[in-house]
Coordinates of C-alpha atoms in Angstrom, one line a residue:
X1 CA 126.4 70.7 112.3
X2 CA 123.4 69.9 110.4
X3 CA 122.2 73.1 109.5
X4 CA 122.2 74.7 112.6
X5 CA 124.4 77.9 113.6
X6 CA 126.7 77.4 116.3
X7 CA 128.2 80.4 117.9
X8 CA 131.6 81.3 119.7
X9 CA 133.6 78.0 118.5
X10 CA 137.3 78.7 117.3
X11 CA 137.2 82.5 118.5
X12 CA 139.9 82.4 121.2
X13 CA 143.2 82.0 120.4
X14 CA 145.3 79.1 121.9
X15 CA 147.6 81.5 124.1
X16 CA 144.5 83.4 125.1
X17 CA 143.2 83.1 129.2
X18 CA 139.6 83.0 128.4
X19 CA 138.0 83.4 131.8
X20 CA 134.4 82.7 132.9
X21 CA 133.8 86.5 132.7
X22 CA 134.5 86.9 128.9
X23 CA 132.6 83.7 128.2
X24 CA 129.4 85.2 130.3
X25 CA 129.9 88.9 128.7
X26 CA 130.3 86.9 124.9
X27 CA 127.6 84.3 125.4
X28 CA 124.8 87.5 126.8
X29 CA 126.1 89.3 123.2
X30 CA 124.8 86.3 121.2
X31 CA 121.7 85.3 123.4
X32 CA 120.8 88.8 123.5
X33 CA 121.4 89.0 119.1
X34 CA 119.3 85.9 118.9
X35 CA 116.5 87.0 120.9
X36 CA 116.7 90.0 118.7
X37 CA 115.7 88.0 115.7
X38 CA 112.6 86.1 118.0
X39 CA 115.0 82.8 117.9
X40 CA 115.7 81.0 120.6
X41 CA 119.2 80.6 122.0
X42 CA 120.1 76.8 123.4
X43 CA 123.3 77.3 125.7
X44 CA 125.0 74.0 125.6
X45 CA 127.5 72.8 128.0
X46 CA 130.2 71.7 129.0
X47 CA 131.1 73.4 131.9
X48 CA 128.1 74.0 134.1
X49 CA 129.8 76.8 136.0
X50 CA 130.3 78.8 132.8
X51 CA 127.1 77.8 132.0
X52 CA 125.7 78.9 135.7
X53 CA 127.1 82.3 135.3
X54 CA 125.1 82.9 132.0
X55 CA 122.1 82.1 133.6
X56 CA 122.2 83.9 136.6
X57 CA 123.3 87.7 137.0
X58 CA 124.6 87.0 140.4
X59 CA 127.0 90.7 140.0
X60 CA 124.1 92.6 140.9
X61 CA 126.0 94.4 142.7
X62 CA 129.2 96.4 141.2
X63 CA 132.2 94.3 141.1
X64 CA 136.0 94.9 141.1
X65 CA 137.8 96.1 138.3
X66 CA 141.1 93.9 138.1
X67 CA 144.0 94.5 135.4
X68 CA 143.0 93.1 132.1
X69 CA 146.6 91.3 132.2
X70 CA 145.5 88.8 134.5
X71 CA 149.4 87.4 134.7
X72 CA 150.5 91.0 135.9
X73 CA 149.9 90.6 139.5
X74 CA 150.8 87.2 139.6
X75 CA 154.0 87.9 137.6
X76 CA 154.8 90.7 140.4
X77 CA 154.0 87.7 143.4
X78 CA 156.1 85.0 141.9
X79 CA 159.1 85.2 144.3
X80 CA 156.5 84.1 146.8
X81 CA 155.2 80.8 148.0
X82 CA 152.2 79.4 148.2
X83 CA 152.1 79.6 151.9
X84 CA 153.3 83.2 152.3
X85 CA 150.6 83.8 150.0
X86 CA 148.2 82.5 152.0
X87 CA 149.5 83.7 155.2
X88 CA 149.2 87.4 153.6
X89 CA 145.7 86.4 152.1
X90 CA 144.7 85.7 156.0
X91 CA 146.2 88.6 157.5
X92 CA 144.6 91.0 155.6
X93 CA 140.7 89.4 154.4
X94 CA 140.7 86.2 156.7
X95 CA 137.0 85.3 155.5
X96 CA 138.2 84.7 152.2
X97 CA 141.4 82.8 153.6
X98 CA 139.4 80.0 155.0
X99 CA 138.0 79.5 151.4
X100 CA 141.0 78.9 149.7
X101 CA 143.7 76.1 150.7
X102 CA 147.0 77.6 150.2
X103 CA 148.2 75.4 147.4
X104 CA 145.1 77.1 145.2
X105 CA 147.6 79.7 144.4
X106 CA 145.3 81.0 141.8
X107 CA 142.5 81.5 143.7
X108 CA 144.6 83.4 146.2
X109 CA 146.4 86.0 143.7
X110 CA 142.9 86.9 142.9
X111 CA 141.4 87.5 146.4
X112 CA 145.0 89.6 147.2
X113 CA 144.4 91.5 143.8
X114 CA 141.4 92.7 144.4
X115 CA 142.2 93.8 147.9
X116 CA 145.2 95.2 146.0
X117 CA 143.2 97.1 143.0
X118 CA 140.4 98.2 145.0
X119 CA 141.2 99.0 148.5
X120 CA 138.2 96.7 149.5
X121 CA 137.8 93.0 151.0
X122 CA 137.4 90.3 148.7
X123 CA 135.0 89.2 150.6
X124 CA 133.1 92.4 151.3
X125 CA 132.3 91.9 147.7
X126 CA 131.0 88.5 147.9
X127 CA 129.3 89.7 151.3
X128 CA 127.3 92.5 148.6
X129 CA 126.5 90.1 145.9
X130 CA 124.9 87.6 148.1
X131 CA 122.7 89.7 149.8
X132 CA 121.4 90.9 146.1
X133 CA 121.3 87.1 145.4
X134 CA 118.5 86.3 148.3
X135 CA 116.5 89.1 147.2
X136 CA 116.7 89.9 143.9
X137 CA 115.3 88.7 141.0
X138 CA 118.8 87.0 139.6
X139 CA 117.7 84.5 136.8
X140 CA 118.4 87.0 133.5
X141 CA 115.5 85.3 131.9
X142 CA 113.2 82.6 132.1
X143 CA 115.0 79.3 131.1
X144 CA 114.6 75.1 130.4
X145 CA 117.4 73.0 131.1
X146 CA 117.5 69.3 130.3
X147 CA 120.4 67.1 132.2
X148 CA 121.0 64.5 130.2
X149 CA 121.3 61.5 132.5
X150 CA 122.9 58.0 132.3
X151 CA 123.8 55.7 135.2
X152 CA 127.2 55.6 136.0
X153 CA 128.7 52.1 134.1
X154 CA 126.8 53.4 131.1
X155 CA 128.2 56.5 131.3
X156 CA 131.7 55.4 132.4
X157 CA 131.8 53.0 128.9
X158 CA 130.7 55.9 126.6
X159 CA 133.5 57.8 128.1
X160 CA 136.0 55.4 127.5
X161 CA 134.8 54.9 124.0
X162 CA 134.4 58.5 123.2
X163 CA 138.2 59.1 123.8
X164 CA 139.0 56.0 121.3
X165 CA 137.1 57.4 119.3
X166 CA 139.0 61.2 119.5
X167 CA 142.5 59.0 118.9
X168 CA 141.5 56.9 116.0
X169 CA 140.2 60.8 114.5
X170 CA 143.5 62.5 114.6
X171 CA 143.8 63.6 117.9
X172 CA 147.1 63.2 118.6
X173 CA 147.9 65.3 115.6
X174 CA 145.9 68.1 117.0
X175 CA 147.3 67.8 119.9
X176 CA 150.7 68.7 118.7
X177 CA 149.5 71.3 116.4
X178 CA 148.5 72.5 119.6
X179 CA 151.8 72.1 121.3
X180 CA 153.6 74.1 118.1
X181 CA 151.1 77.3 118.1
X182 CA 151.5 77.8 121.5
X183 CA 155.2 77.5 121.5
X184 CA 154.7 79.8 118.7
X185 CA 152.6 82.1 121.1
X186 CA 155.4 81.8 123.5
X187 CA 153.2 79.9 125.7
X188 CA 155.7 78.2 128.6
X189 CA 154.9 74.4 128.7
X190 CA 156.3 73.7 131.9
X191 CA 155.2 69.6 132.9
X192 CA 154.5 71.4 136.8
X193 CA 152.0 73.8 135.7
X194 CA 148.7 72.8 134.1
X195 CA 146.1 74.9 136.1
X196 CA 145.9 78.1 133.1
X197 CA 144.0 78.5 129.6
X198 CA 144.0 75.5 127.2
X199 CA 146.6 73.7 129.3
X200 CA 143.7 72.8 131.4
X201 CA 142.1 70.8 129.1
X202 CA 142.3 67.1 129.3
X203 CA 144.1 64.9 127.2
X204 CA 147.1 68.2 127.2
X205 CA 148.5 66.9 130.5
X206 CA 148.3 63.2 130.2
X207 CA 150.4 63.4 126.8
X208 CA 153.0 65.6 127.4
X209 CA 155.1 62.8 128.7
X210 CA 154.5 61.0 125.0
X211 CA 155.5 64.5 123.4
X212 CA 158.4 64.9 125.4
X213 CA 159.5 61.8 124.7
X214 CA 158.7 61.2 121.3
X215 CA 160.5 64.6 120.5
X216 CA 163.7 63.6 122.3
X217 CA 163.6 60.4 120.7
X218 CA 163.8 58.7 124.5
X219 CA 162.8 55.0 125.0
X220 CA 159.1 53.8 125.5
X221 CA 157.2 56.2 123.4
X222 CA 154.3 53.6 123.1
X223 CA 154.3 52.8 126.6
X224 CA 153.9 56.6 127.5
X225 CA 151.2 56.8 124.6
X226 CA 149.5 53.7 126.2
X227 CA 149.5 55.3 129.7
X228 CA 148.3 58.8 128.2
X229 CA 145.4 57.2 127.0
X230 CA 144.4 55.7 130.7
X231 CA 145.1 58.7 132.0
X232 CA 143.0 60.6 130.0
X233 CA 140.3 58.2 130.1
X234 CA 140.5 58.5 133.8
X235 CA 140.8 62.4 134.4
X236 CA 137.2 62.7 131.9
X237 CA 135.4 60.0 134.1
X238 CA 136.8 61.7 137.2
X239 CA 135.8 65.3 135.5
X240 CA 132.3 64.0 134.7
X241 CA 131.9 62.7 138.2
X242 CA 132.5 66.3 139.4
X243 CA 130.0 68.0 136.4
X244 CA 127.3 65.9 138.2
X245 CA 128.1 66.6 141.7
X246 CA 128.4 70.3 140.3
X247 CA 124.6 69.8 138.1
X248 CA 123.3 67.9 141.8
X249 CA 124.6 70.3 144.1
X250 CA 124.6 73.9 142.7
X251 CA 123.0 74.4 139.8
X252 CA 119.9 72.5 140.5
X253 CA 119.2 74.0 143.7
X254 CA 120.0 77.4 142.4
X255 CA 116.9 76.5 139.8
X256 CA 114.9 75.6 142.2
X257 CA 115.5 79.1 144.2
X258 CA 113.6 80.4 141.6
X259 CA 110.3 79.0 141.5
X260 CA 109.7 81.7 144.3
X261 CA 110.4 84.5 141.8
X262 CA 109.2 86.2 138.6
X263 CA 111.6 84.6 136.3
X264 CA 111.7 80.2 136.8
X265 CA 114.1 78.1 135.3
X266 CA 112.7 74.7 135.2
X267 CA 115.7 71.5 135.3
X268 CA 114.1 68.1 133.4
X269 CA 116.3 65.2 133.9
X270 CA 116.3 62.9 130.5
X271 CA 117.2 59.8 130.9
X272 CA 119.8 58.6 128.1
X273 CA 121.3 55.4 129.9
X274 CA 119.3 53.4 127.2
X275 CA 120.5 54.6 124.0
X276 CA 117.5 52.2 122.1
X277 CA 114.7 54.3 123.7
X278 CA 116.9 57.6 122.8
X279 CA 114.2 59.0 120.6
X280 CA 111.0 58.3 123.0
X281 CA 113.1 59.0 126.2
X282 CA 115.2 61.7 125.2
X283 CA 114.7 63.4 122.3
X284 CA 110.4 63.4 121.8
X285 CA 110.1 63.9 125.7
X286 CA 112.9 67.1 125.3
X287 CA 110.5 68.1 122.3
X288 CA 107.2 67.5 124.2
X289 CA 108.9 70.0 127.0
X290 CA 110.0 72.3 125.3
X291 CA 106.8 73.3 123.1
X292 CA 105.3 73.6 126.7
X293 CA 107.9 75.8 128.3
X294 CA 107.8 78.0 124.4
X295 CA 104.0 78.3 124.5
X296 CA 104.2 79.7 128.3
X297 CA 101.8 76.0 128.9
X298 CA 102.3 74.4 133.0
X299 CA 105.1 72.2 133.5
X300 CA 104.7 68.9 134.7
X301 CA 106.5 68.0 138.1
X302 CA 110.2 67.1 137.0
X303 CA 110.8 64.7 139.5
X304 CA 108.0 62.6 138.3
X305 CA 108.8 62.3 134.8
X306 CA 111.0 59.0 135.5
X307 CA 112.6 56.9 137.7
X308 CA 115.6 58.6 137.4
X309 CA 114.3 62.3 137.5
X310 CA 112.6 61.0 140.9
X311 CA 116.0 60.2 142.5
X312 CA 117.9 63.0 141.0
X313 CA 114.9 65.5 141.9
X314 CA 113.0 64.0 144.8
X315 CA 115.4 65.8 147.8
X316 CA 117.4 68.7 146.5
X317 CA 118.8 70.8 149.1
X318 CA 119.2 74.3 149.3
X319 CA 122.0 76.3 147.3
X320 CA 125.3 76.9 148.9
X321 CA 127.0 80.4 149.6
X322 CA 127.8 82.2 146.0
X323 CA 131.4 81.4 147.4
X324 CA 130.4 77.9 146.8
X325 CA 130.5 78.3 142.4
X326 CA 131.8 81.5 142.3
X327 CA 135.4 79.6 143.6
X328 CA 135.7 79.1 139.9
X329 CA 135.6 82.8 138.9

């Protein structure tokens, strides 16, 4: 990684729930040894949510203990349906209902288990950290974040490519590595239930025909292998489609929220769609930026950086409700 230490890759184990919570309480360990050594921590990302809840210390108030066995209470709900789920969820904290459909069966568990471990409202929780989000100081410390941008047909191709590229590497081997340790873990691998852990991750689900197949010596294996492949090249455009709505619609205007406070975290948009102009577009102008934001020196006005930074920055509308990216937690 040419020379540079990278932190928290190939730590959690493939059976392992690794929740946005663990990430935020492992990532502030590392920023926070980092900073002890005067360096300077880069978060890079991925998920933006993940990365969201680093940046902000929206739990300013205190927030519910739950069982550390996140698959007890759901293990003790399981005779239940979705639906009766949801009609409970509704009965008993009806704010938090109407944020949930009832087929987000996760989302629901986790609103009725915290009623369930701490006698209190889901949403009398939310209700408490959203009143420290408007006035409190919630950015945990001054921050510069660069969205690398390309139009969408640029973007789109790289995509495509990117996941050639990951089959003609080996990927399919991995991927059934994958399948053995977790089958070793005694990790179910059920083809309904995809929403949990590393199952999430795309190019698991679109395959699992292929392995299924391939394993049962069945008919068609390239065929399914073929179709895996457009299906994973379709669920990462789709996924990238949502990072930017996430980038446009949450995590930029949460930025912007603090350019009233103490603490500012400034959002640069780098425009990457041409990948000739790469080193004067993107990587001297993220330099040029971020010897400015080191040495404490004024910012220029992002929006006015590019063409692109002037549509993607011009009109950004306020933050939602911490409902909004906290849906995730």
């Amino acid at each position: 990684m040419h020379g540079i230490p990278h932190h928290l890759l190939g730590t959690i184990p493939v059976h392992h729930e690794y929740t946005v919570q663990e990430f935020e309480r492992d990532a502030l360990q590392k920023i926070s040894e980092i900073h002890s050594r005067n360096h300077v921590p880069i978060l890079v990302g991925g998920t933006h949510y993940y990365v969201q809840s680093v940046m902000f210390g929206k739990s300013l108030v205190r927030q519910p203990r739950l069982d550390p066995d996140l698959r007890k209470f759901e293990r003790s709900n399981e005779h239940k349906s979705n639906v009766e789920l949801w009609n409970e969820l509704r009965e008993k904290d009806p704010v938090m209902a109407e944020n949930w459909h009832a087929n987000n069966r996760r989302k629901v568990l986790r609103s009725l288990e915290v009623l369930h471990t701490t006698g209190r409202k889901h949403s009398e929780w939310v209700r408490e950290t959203e009143m420290a989000r408007k006035h409190e100081d919630v950015l945990r410390c001054p921050s510069l974040l660069f969205w690398l941008h390309a139009d969408t047909q640029k973007l789109n191709e790289r995509l495509d490519a990117r996941v050639d590229l990951m089959v003609g590497r080996g990927m399919f081997g991995e991927l059934e590595q994958l399948g053995r340790e977790m089958r070793d873990q005694g990790v179910e691998l059920s083809q309904e239930e995809y929403t949990t852990g590393v199952k999430q991750a795309i190019g698991f689900r679109e395959f699992q025909p292929y392995f299924h197949a391939l394993h049962t010596n069945a008919p068609d294996i390239d065929a399914l292998k073929a179709a895996g492949i457009v299906d994973m090249k379709t669920s990462t455009r789709r996924y990238a489609k949502r990072q930017i709505s996430w980038l446009r619609n949450k995590l930029v205007p949460e930025c912007q929220t603090t350019l009233e406070k103490t603490r500012h975290a400034r959002v640069f948009v780098l425009d990457a769609t041409d990948l000739t102009q790469w080193t004067s577009s993107v990587r001297d102008e993220g330099l040029r930026l971020t010897r400015m934001f080191l040495a404490n020196d004024t910012l220029p006005d992002p929006a006015l950086l590019s063409p692109a930074a002037a549509e993607l920055l011009g009109d950004v509308k306020p933050p939602n409700s911490v409902l909004a990216w906290k849906r995730h937690l």
